[in-house]
Short mmCIF file of C-alpha atoms in Angstrom, two decimals:
data_model
loop_
_atom_site.label_atom_id
_atom_site.label_comp_id
_atom_site.label_asym_id
_atom_site.label_seq_id
_atom_site.Cartn_x
_atom_site.Cartn_y
_atom_site.Cartn_z
CA MET C 1 83.82 81.89 76.16
CA HIS C 2 83.61 85.33 77.82
CA PHE C 3 82.25 86.74 74.59
CA LEU C 4 79.41 84.16 74.59
CA LYS C 5 78.65 84.88 78.25
CA LEU C 6 78.40 88.57 77.46
CA ILE C 7 75.97 87.84 74.61
CA LEU C 8 73.78 85.70 76.88
CA ARG C 9 73.80 88.30 79.65
CA ASN C 10 72.80 91.01 77.16
CA THR C 11 70.02 88.77 75.86
CA LEU C 12 68.56 88.33 79.34
CA ARG C 13 68.86 91.93 80.51
CA HIS C 14 65.24 92.60 79.51
CA LYS C 15 63.64 89.24 80.16
CA LEU C 16 60.08 90.31 79.39
CA ARG C 17 60.97 91.89 76.06
CA THR C 18 63.19 89.00 75.09
CA GLY C 19 60.53 86.49 76.14
CA LEU C 20 57.80 88.20 74.12
CA THR C 21 60.07 88.39 71.08
CA VAL C 22 60.92 84.70 71.38
CA LEU C 23 57.20 83.92 71.73
CA GLY C 24 56.49 85.85 68.54
CA LEU C 25 59.23 83.94 66.75
CA VAL C 26 57.83 80.63 68.00
CA VAL C 27 54.38 81.45 66.64
CA ALA C 28 55.82 82.67 63.33
CA ILE C 29 58.11 79.66 62.80
CA LEU C 30 55.30 77.29 63.79
CA ALA C 31 52.83 78.96 61.42
CA PHE C 32 55.40 79.00 58.62
CA GLY C 33 56.13 75.29 59.06
CA LEU C 34 52.46 74.38 59.23
CA LEU C 35 51.60 76.33 56.09
CA GLN C 36 54.54 74.82 54.20
CA THR C 37 53.35 71.36 55.31
CA VAL C 38 49.90 72.11 53.90
CA VAL C 39 51.53 73.04 50.58
CA ASP C 40 53.56 69.82 50.67
CA ALA C 41 50.35 67.86 51.28
CA TRP C 42 48.92 69.40 48.12
CA TYR C 43 51.80 67.98 46.11
CA ALA C 44 51.98 64.64 47.94
CA GLY C 45 50.22 62.77 45.14
CA ALA C 46 52.67 64.02 42.53
CA GLU C 47 55.66 63.33 44.76
CA GLY C 48 54.50 59.75 45.31
CA ALA C 49 53.94 59.07 41.61
CA SER C 50 55.89 56.33 39.86
CA SER C 51 57.95 57.04 36.75
CA THR C 52 56.96 53.64 35.32
CA ARG C 53 53.21 54.33 35.36
CA LEU C 54 51.22 56.23 32.74
CA VAL C 55 47.61 57.35 33.00
CA THR C 56 45.29 57.40 29.99
CA ARG C 57 42.10 59.43 30.20
CA ASN C 58 39.56 60.96 27.88
CA SER C 59 41.24 63.85 26.07
CA ILE C 60 38.23 66.13 26.61
CA SER C 61 37.90 65.78 30.36
CA LEU C 62 38.11 63.32 33.20
CA VAL C 63 34.33 63.55 33.40
CA PHE C 64 34.03 61.54 30.19
CA PRO C 65 34.88 57.81 30.47
CA LEU C 66 36.67 55.46 28.08
CA PRO C 67 35.38 52.18 26.61
CA ILE C 68 36.53 49.01 28.35
CA ASN C 69 37.56 47.52 25.00
CA TYR C 70 40.51 49.95 24.84
CA GLN C 71 42.30 47.83 27.42
CA GLU C 72 43.50 45.01 25.18
CA ARG C 73 44.51 47.42 22.41
CA ILE C 74 46.66 49.43 24.82
CA ARG C 75 48.18 46.23 26.18
CA SER C 76 49.46 45.41 22.68
CA VAL C 77 51.62 48.56 22.51
CA SER C 78 55.33 47.82 22.62
CA GLY C 79 56.85 48.65 26.00
CA VAL C 80 53.60 48.18 27.97
CA THR C 81 54.11 45.52 30.62
CA GLY C 82 50.82 45.84 32.49
CA ILE C 83 47.50 47.64 32.39
CA SER C 84 44.55 48.12 34.70
CA HIS C 85 41.76 50.63 35.12
CA ALA C 86 40.02 52.69 37.80
CA SER C 87 36.75 54.60 37.94
CA TRP C 88 35.89 57.37 40.39
CA PHE C 89 32.85 56.34 42.44
CA GLY C 90 32.17 59.49 44.48
CA GLY C 91 30.05 57.92 47.22
CA VAL C 92 29.19 59.54 50.55
CA TYR C 93 29.84 57.79 53.85
CA VAL C 94 27.11 58.98 56.29
CA THR C 95 27.65 62.70 55.58
CA GLU C 96 29.57 64.76 53.04
CA LYS C 97 32.10 65.66 55.75
CA ASN C 98 33.40 62.09 55.73
CA PHE C 99 35.23 62.43 52.45
CA PHE C 100 37.63 59.79 51.17
CA PRO C 101 38.34 58.70 47.58
CA GLN C 102 36.63 55.55 46.30
CA PHE C 103 37.54 53.76 43.09
CA ALA C 104 36.07 50.82 41.22
CA VAL C 105 39.10 48.90 39.95
CA ASP C 106 40.02 45.75 38.11
CA ALA C 107 40.70 43.62 41.18
CA ARG C 108 42.79 41.09 39.24
CA THR C 109 45.37 43.55 37.97
CA TYR C 110 45.18 46.89 39.78
CA PHE C 111 47.25 46.08 42.85
CA ASP C 112 49.98 44.46 40.75
CA LEU C 113 50.67 47.96 39.42
CA TYR C 114 50.87 49.47 42.90
CA PRO C 115 53.43 47.49 44.90
CA GLU C 116 53.54 50.34 47.44
CA TYR C 117 50.10 49.22 48.70
CA LEU C 118 50.99 46.49 51.18
CA THR C 119 48.36 43.91 52.17
CA LEU C 120 48.48 40.45 53.66
CA PRO C 121 48.32 37.79 50.91
CA GLY C 122 45.34 36.08 52.55
CA ASP C 123 43.42 39.35 52.78
CA MET C 124 43.99 40.19 49.13
CA LYS C 125 42.83 36.70 48.15
CA ALA C 126 39.66 37.21 50.23
CA PHE C 127 39.04 40.54 48.51
CA ARG C 128 39.38 39.07 45.04
CA ALA C 129 37.00 36.25 45.95
CA ASP C 130 34.28 38.58 47.28
CA ARG C 131 32.68 40.72 44.57
CA LYS C 132 31.17 43.00 47.22
CA GLY C 133 34.43 43.23 49.11
CA CYS C 134 36.67 46.26 49.32
CA VAL C 135 40.22 47.24 50.22
CA ILE C 136 40.73 50.31 52.39
CA GLY C 137 43.81 52.24 53.42
CA ARG C 138 45.11 52.30 56.96
CA LYS C 139 44.21 55.97 57.38
CA ILE C 140 40.53 55.26 56.62
CA ALA C 141 40.57 52.33 59.04
CA ASP C 142 42.10 54.43 61.80
CA THR C 143 39.91 57.48 61.18
CA TYR C 144 36.55 55.66 61.14
CA GLY C 145 37.45 52.57 63.16
CA PHE C 146 36.88 50.07 60.35
CA LYS C 147 38.24 46.55 60.69
CA LEU C 148 38.16 43.39 58.59
CA GLY C 149 34.62 42.11 58.06
CA ASP C 150 32.94 45.49 58.68
CA THR C 151 30.40 46.78 56.19
CA ILE C 152 30.86 50.27 54.77
CA PRO C 153 27.61 51.83 53.51
CA LEU C 154 27.94 54.46 50.79
CA ARG C 155 25.34 56.69 49.20
CA GLY C 156 26.04 56.84 45.50
CA THR C 157 26.13 60.21 43.75
CA ILE C 158 27.59 59.45 40.33
CA TYR C 159 26.14 55.94 40.54
CA PRO C 160 22.85 56.49 42.43
CA GLY C 161 21.60 54.13 45.07
CA ALA C 162 22.62 52.62 48.37
CA TRP C 163 25.83 50.62 48.16
CA SER C 164 27.61 48.57 50.79
CA PHE C 165 31.02 46.94 50.75
CA THR C 166 32.66 44.49 53.13
CA VAL C 167 36.18 45.27 54.27
CA ARG C 168 38.34 42.33 53.13
CA ALA C 169 41.78 43.92 53.26
CA ILE C 170 43.50 46.94 54.80
CA TYR C 171 46.60 48.20 53.06
CA ASP C 172 49.57 50.04 54.51
CA GLY C 173 51.96 52.26 52.62
CA ALA C 174 55.43 51.08 51.74
CA GLU C 175 56.66 54.62 52.44
CA ALA C 176 55.53 57.48 54.66
CA GLY C 177 54.31 59.38 51.59
CA THR C 178 52.05 56.60 50.32
CA ASP C 179 48.37 57.54 50.18
CA THR C 180 46.42 55.27 52.54
CA SER C 181 43.14 57.16 52.45
CA GLN C 182 41.49 55.33 49.53
CA LEU C 183 38.85 52.65 49.13
CA PHE C 184 38.91 50.19 46.25
CA PHE C 185 36.21 47.77 45.18
CA HIS C 186 35.38 45.57 42.21
CA TRP C 187 34.62 47.33 38.93
CA ASP C 188 32.87 44.11 37.83
CA TYR C 189 30.36 44.52 40.65
CA LEU C 190 29.73 48.14 39.73
CA ASN C 191 29.35 47.30 36.03
CA GLU C 192 26.94 44.42 36.63
CA THR C 193 24.82 46.51 38.99
CA MET C 194 24.61 49.35 36.52
CA LYS C 195 23.47 46.97 33.78
CA LYS C 196 20.23 46.57 35.69
CA ALA C 197 19.77 50.27 36.42
CA ALA C 198 21.29 52.09 33.42
CA ALA C 199 22.60 49.80 30.71
CA ARG C 200 24.02 52.64 28.61
CA ARG C 201 26.46 53.48 31.43
CA THR C 202 28.10 50.07 31.43
CA ASP C 203 31.42 48.88 29.99
CA TRP C 204 33.10 52.26 30.59
CA VAL C 205 36.05 53.08 32.83
CA GLY C 206 37.44 56.33 34.18
CA VAL C 207 41.14 55.99 33.43
CA TYR C 208 43.62 53.33 32.38
CA VAL C 209 46.80 52.87 34.41
CA ILE C 210 49.65 51.60 32.25
CA GLN C 211 52.83 49.96 33.49
CA ILE C 212 55.89 50.48 31.31
CA ALA C 213 59.28 48.84 31.51
CA ASP C 214 61.41 51.83 30.56
CA PRO C 215 60.58 55.32 31.96
CA ASP C 216 62.67 56.87 29.19
CA ARG C 217 60.08 55.64 26.67
CA ALA C 218 57.14 57.28 28.47
CA ALA C 219 56.68 60.02 25.89
CA GLU C 220 57.01 57.58 22.97
CA ILE C 221 54.49 55.13 24.41
CA SER C 222 52.07 57.92 25.34
CA THR C 223 52.14 59.21 21.79
CA GLU C 224 51.59 55.75 20.37
CA VAL C 225 48.61 55.07 22.65
CA ASP C 226 46.95 58.39 21.83
CA ALA C 227 47.56 57.91 18.10
CA MET C 228 45.78 54.57 18.29
CA PHE C 229 42.51 56.25 19.28
CA ARG C 230 42.78 59.46 17.26
CA ASN C 231 39.55 60.38 15.45
CA SER C 232 37.61 57.89 17.54
CA LEU C 233 34.52 58.73 19.62
CA ALA C 234 36.66 58.79 22.75
CA GLU C 235 40.10 60.18 22.01
CA THR C 236 42.68 59.70 24.74
CA LEU C 237 45.30 61.75 26.53
CA THR C 238 48.16 59.74 28.00
CA GLU C 239 50.64 61.28 30.42
CA THR C 240 52.93 60.25 33.21
CA GLU C 241 51.35 59.64 36.58
CA LYS C 242 53.17 62.66 37.98
CA ALA C 243 51.85 64.95 35.23
CA PHE C 244 48.38 63.54 35.83
CA GLN C 245 48.60 64.36 39.55
CA LEU C 246 50.01 67.83 38.89
CA GLY C 247 46.98 68.47 36.71
CA PHE C 248 44.82 68.24 39.83
CA VAL C 249 47.14 70.60 41.70
CA ALA C 250 46.93 73.10 38.83
CA MET C 251 43.15 73.29 39.31
CA THR C 252 43.70 74.73 42.78
CA GLU C 253 46.97 76.52 42.12
CA ALA C 254 45.59 79.88 43.29
CA ILE C 255 44.98 78.44 46.76
CA VAL C 256 48.49 77.00 46.92
CA VAL C 257 50.02 80.31 45.84
CA ALA C 258 47.96 82.16 48.46
CA ILE C 259 49.15 79.80 51.21
CA ARG C 260 52.77 80.27 50.13
CA ILE C 261 52.39 84.06 50.16
CA VAL C 262 50.80 84.04 53.62
CA SER C 263 53.62 81.87 54.97
CA PHE C 264 56.24 84.37 53.80
CA VAL C 265 54.18 87.33 55.05
CA VAL C 266 54.28 85.75 58.51
CA ILE C 267 58.08 85.69 58.35
CA PHE C 268 58.20 89.30 57.14
CA ILE C 269 56.01 90.42 60.06
CA ILE C 270 58.19 88.73 62.64
CA LEU C 271 61.25 90.23 60.94
CA ALA C 272 59.76 93.69 61.56
CA VAL C 273 59.10 92.83 65.21
CA MET C 274 62.59 91.43 65.66
CA ALA C 275 64.20 94.42 63.95
CA ASN C 276 62.31 96.76 66.27
CA THR C 277 63.52 94.81 69.31
CA MET C 278 67.15 94.98 68.23
CA ALA C 279 66.87 98.67 67.32
CA MET C 280 65.51 99.45 70.80
CA THR C 281 68.24 97.39 72.40
CA ALA C 282 71.03 99.14 70.48
CA ARG C 283 69.59 102.59 71.14
CA GLU C 284 69.37 101.97 74.89
CA ARG C 285 72.98 100.76 75.08
CA ILE C 286 74.60 103.29 72.80
CA SER C 287 76.48 104.89 75.70
CA GLU C 288 77.73 101.46 76.79
CA TYR C 289 79.01 100.76 73.29
CA ALA C 290 80.78 104.14 73.30
CA THR C 291 82.41 103.23 76.61
CA LEU C 292 83.61 99.92 75.16
CA LYS C 293 85.06 101.80 72.20
CA ALA C 294 86.86 104.16 74.61
CA LEU C 295 88.34 101.13 76.37
CA GLY C 296 89.75 99.88 73.09
CA PHE C 297 87.14 97.44 71.80
CA GLY C 298 86.77 97.76 68.04
CA PRO C 299 83.62 97.94 65.89
CA ARG C 300 83.87 94.23 65.05
CA PHE C 301 83.51 93.31 68.71
CA LEU C 302 80.41 95.49 69.10
CA ILE C 303 78.90 94.20 65.85
CA GLY C 304 79.50 90.67 67.08
CA LEU C 305 77.62 91.43 70.30
CA ILE C 306 74.57 92.72 68.44
CA TYR C 307 74.53 89.93 65.83
CA GLY C 308 75.12 87.34 68.55
CA GLU C 309 72.21 88.58 70.66
CA SER C 310 69.93 88.69 67.62
CA MET C 311 70.88 85.15 66.58
CA VAL C 312 70.40 83.77 70.10
CA ILE C 313 66.84 85.14 70.21
CA SER C 314 66.06 83.94 66.66
CA LEU C 315 67.44 80.45 67.14
CA ALA C 316 65.69 80.08 70.52
CA GLY C 317 62.40 80.86 68.80
CA ALA C 318 63.29 78.55 65.91
CA VAL C 319 64.15 75.57 68.13
CA ILE C 320 60.91 75.83 70.11
CA GLY C 321 58.84 76.56 66.98
CA ILE C 322 60.26 73.59 65.07
CA ALA C 323 59.78 71.29 68.06
CA LEU C 324 56.12 72.33 68.29
CA THR C 325 55.51 71.95 64.55
CA PHE C 326 55.46 68.15 64.72
CA PRO C 327 52.76 67.65 67.40
CA VAL C 328 50.67 70.53 66.04
CA ALA C 329 50.85 69.09 62.51
CA ASP C 330 49.90 65.69 63.88
CA GLN C 331 46.82 67.12 65.61
CA PHE C 332 45.94 69.11 62.50
CA SER C 333 46.14 65.95 60.41
CA LYS C 334 43.80 64.13 62.81
CA GLN C 335 41.30 66.97 62.70
CA MET C 336 41.37 67.00 58.90
CA GLY C 337 40.70 63.26 58.74
CA THR C 338 41.19 61.96 55.19
CA LEU C 339 41.03 65.39 53.54
CA PHE C 340 44.83 65.38 53.26
CA PRO C 341 45.88 61.80 52.37
CA VAL C 342 49.51 62.47 53.27
CA PHE C 343 50.29 65.10 55.89
CA GLY C 344 53.66 65.18 57.59
CA VAL C 345 56.42 67.66 58.30
CA SER C 346 59.19 67.07 55.79
CA LEU C 347 62.90 67.58 56.31
CA ASP C 348 62.80 70.32 53.68
CA THR C 349 60.24 72.20 55.76
CA VAL C 350 62.51 72.02 58.81
CA TYR C 351 65.41 73.34 56.74
CA MET C 352 63.23 76.21 55.52
CA GLN C 353 62.27 77.05 59.10
CA ILE C 354 65.94 77.14 60.10
CA VAL C 355 66.85 79.33 57.12
CA ALA C 356 63.93 81.69 57.82
CA ALA C 357 64.93 82.07 61.49
CA THR C 358 68.58 82.64 60.55
CA ALA C 359 67.61 85.24 57.95
CA VAL C 360 65.41 87.05 60.49
CA GLY C 361 68.23 87.07 63.04
CA LEU C 362 70.79 88.42 60.59
CA ALA C 363 68.50 90.98 58.96
CA ALA C 364 67.19 92.32 62.29
CA ALA C 365 70.73 93.02 63.52
CA ALA C 366 71.97 94.70 60.35
CA LEU C 367 70.83 98.30 60.93
CA PRO C 368 71.58 98.46 64.70
CA ALA C 369 75.03 96.97 64.08
CA ALA C 370 75.77 99.49 61.33
CA ARG C 371 74.72 102.38 63.57
CA VAL C 372 76.85 101.18 66.48
CA ALA C 373 79.85 100.71 64.19
CA ARG C 374 79.56 104.31 62.93
CA VAL C 375 78.80 106.11 66.19
CA SER C 376 81.70 108.10 67.67
CA ILE C 377 82.79 107.85 71.29
CA VAL C 378 81.78 111.44 72.05
CA GLU C 379 78.40 111.11 70.40
CA GLY C 380 77.75 107.80 72.16
CA LEU C 381 78.69 109.12 75.62
CA ARG C 382 76.36 112.10 75.14
CA SER C 383 73.47 109.71 74.54
CA ILE C 384 71.09 109.31 77.44
CA GLY C 385 69.81 105.89 76.17
#
C-alpha cells in the first residue's frame, strides 16, 4: 500500500507535466481507436457475410451484367437451395453527397436469402404488392427522416431519368454489424421501365445471390456454376459472399494500409513524448534514488517506482481516451451519414487501445529504469538533478 502511495505521490509531483502527458496520451489513444474503427468499417461488409451465400457475377467485371435466364439453370445445380438477383442502380438523392446504395432486386425471393434484414410481415407484404415500393434500412430512415409512405425521388445515372419510390418497409439489422444503409426496389419495375426507353438493356441483372445448404461445398458448387456458362457470351465468376466483399476492399487497399500506418505512427509519437517525460523525471530524481539506495532499498524497488509511475500515467490516458472514443465515434458516424454502413467501436479495438497504452508505459520506463538501476550511490549523490 505504501509503495502505491509513493508511486501516486511521485506521479503528482509535477502536475502540469503529468497533466500534459496524460492529455497527449488521451489524444493519441482516441485517434488510434478512431482510425482502427474506420478500418473496421471498411471490412464490415466482409465480416457480416454469410458462409451459406455465394455471389455470381460476370467474370470480366461487375460492370457487365448477366442474362436473367441464368437464374433457373443455376437453381438446378445440386446443393443450391435458393437464388435471387440484385442490380446496382446508382441513383442520386437530391445531391451526390447523399450517397446510399440502391439495388433493384427480385422482391419475391431476395429477402428470403437475407434473414438478418428484419421487417414487419405486413410491411413486407405491402412492398411486394407495390411495384413502385421500396424497402430502406433503418440508417437511411434515421439519416434523412424517411417514414412509411414517403416518396424518395432519385435521379438515375446508370438508368437515366427521374425515378421515385414509395417507402413500404423499413428493415432493422438482426445484429449490430448488419448493413442498414441500403434501399431495395423491384427489379421488375426497373426492367419494364427500361423496355420503353432502351429495350436492349432489359432482362439483365447485376449479380446472382445463391443460397447453399452446406458451406463446405461452396468451392464445388462455385466451380459447377462457372463451368455451366464457360465459353458463353457472359461467363461467370462465382465466389463466397465474403470473398466478393473483400474484392471491394482490395480496390481501396492502399487507403486502408495508409490509415493503419498513421494509427501506429500516432502511437509511436506519443511513445517518444512519454519516454521524454520519464527520462526527465528520472534525471531530476537521481540524487533521491541514490539516497534510497544508501538507505538500503535495492534496484528492484527503484525500478518498480519508475515503471509504476509510467504505467499510472499511461493507463490514466488510456482510460480517458477509450471512454471518449465511443461518443466521438458516434458523432463521426452521424457526420458521415450513410458513407460507412456499419461504424462502431469493436471490443477488439478497445483491446488494441489497452495494449498500445500498456506498451507505451512499459517502453517509456525502460531506459530510465535501467539507468537508475546502474547508477552508483556516490555518482547519484553528486548529481544536482
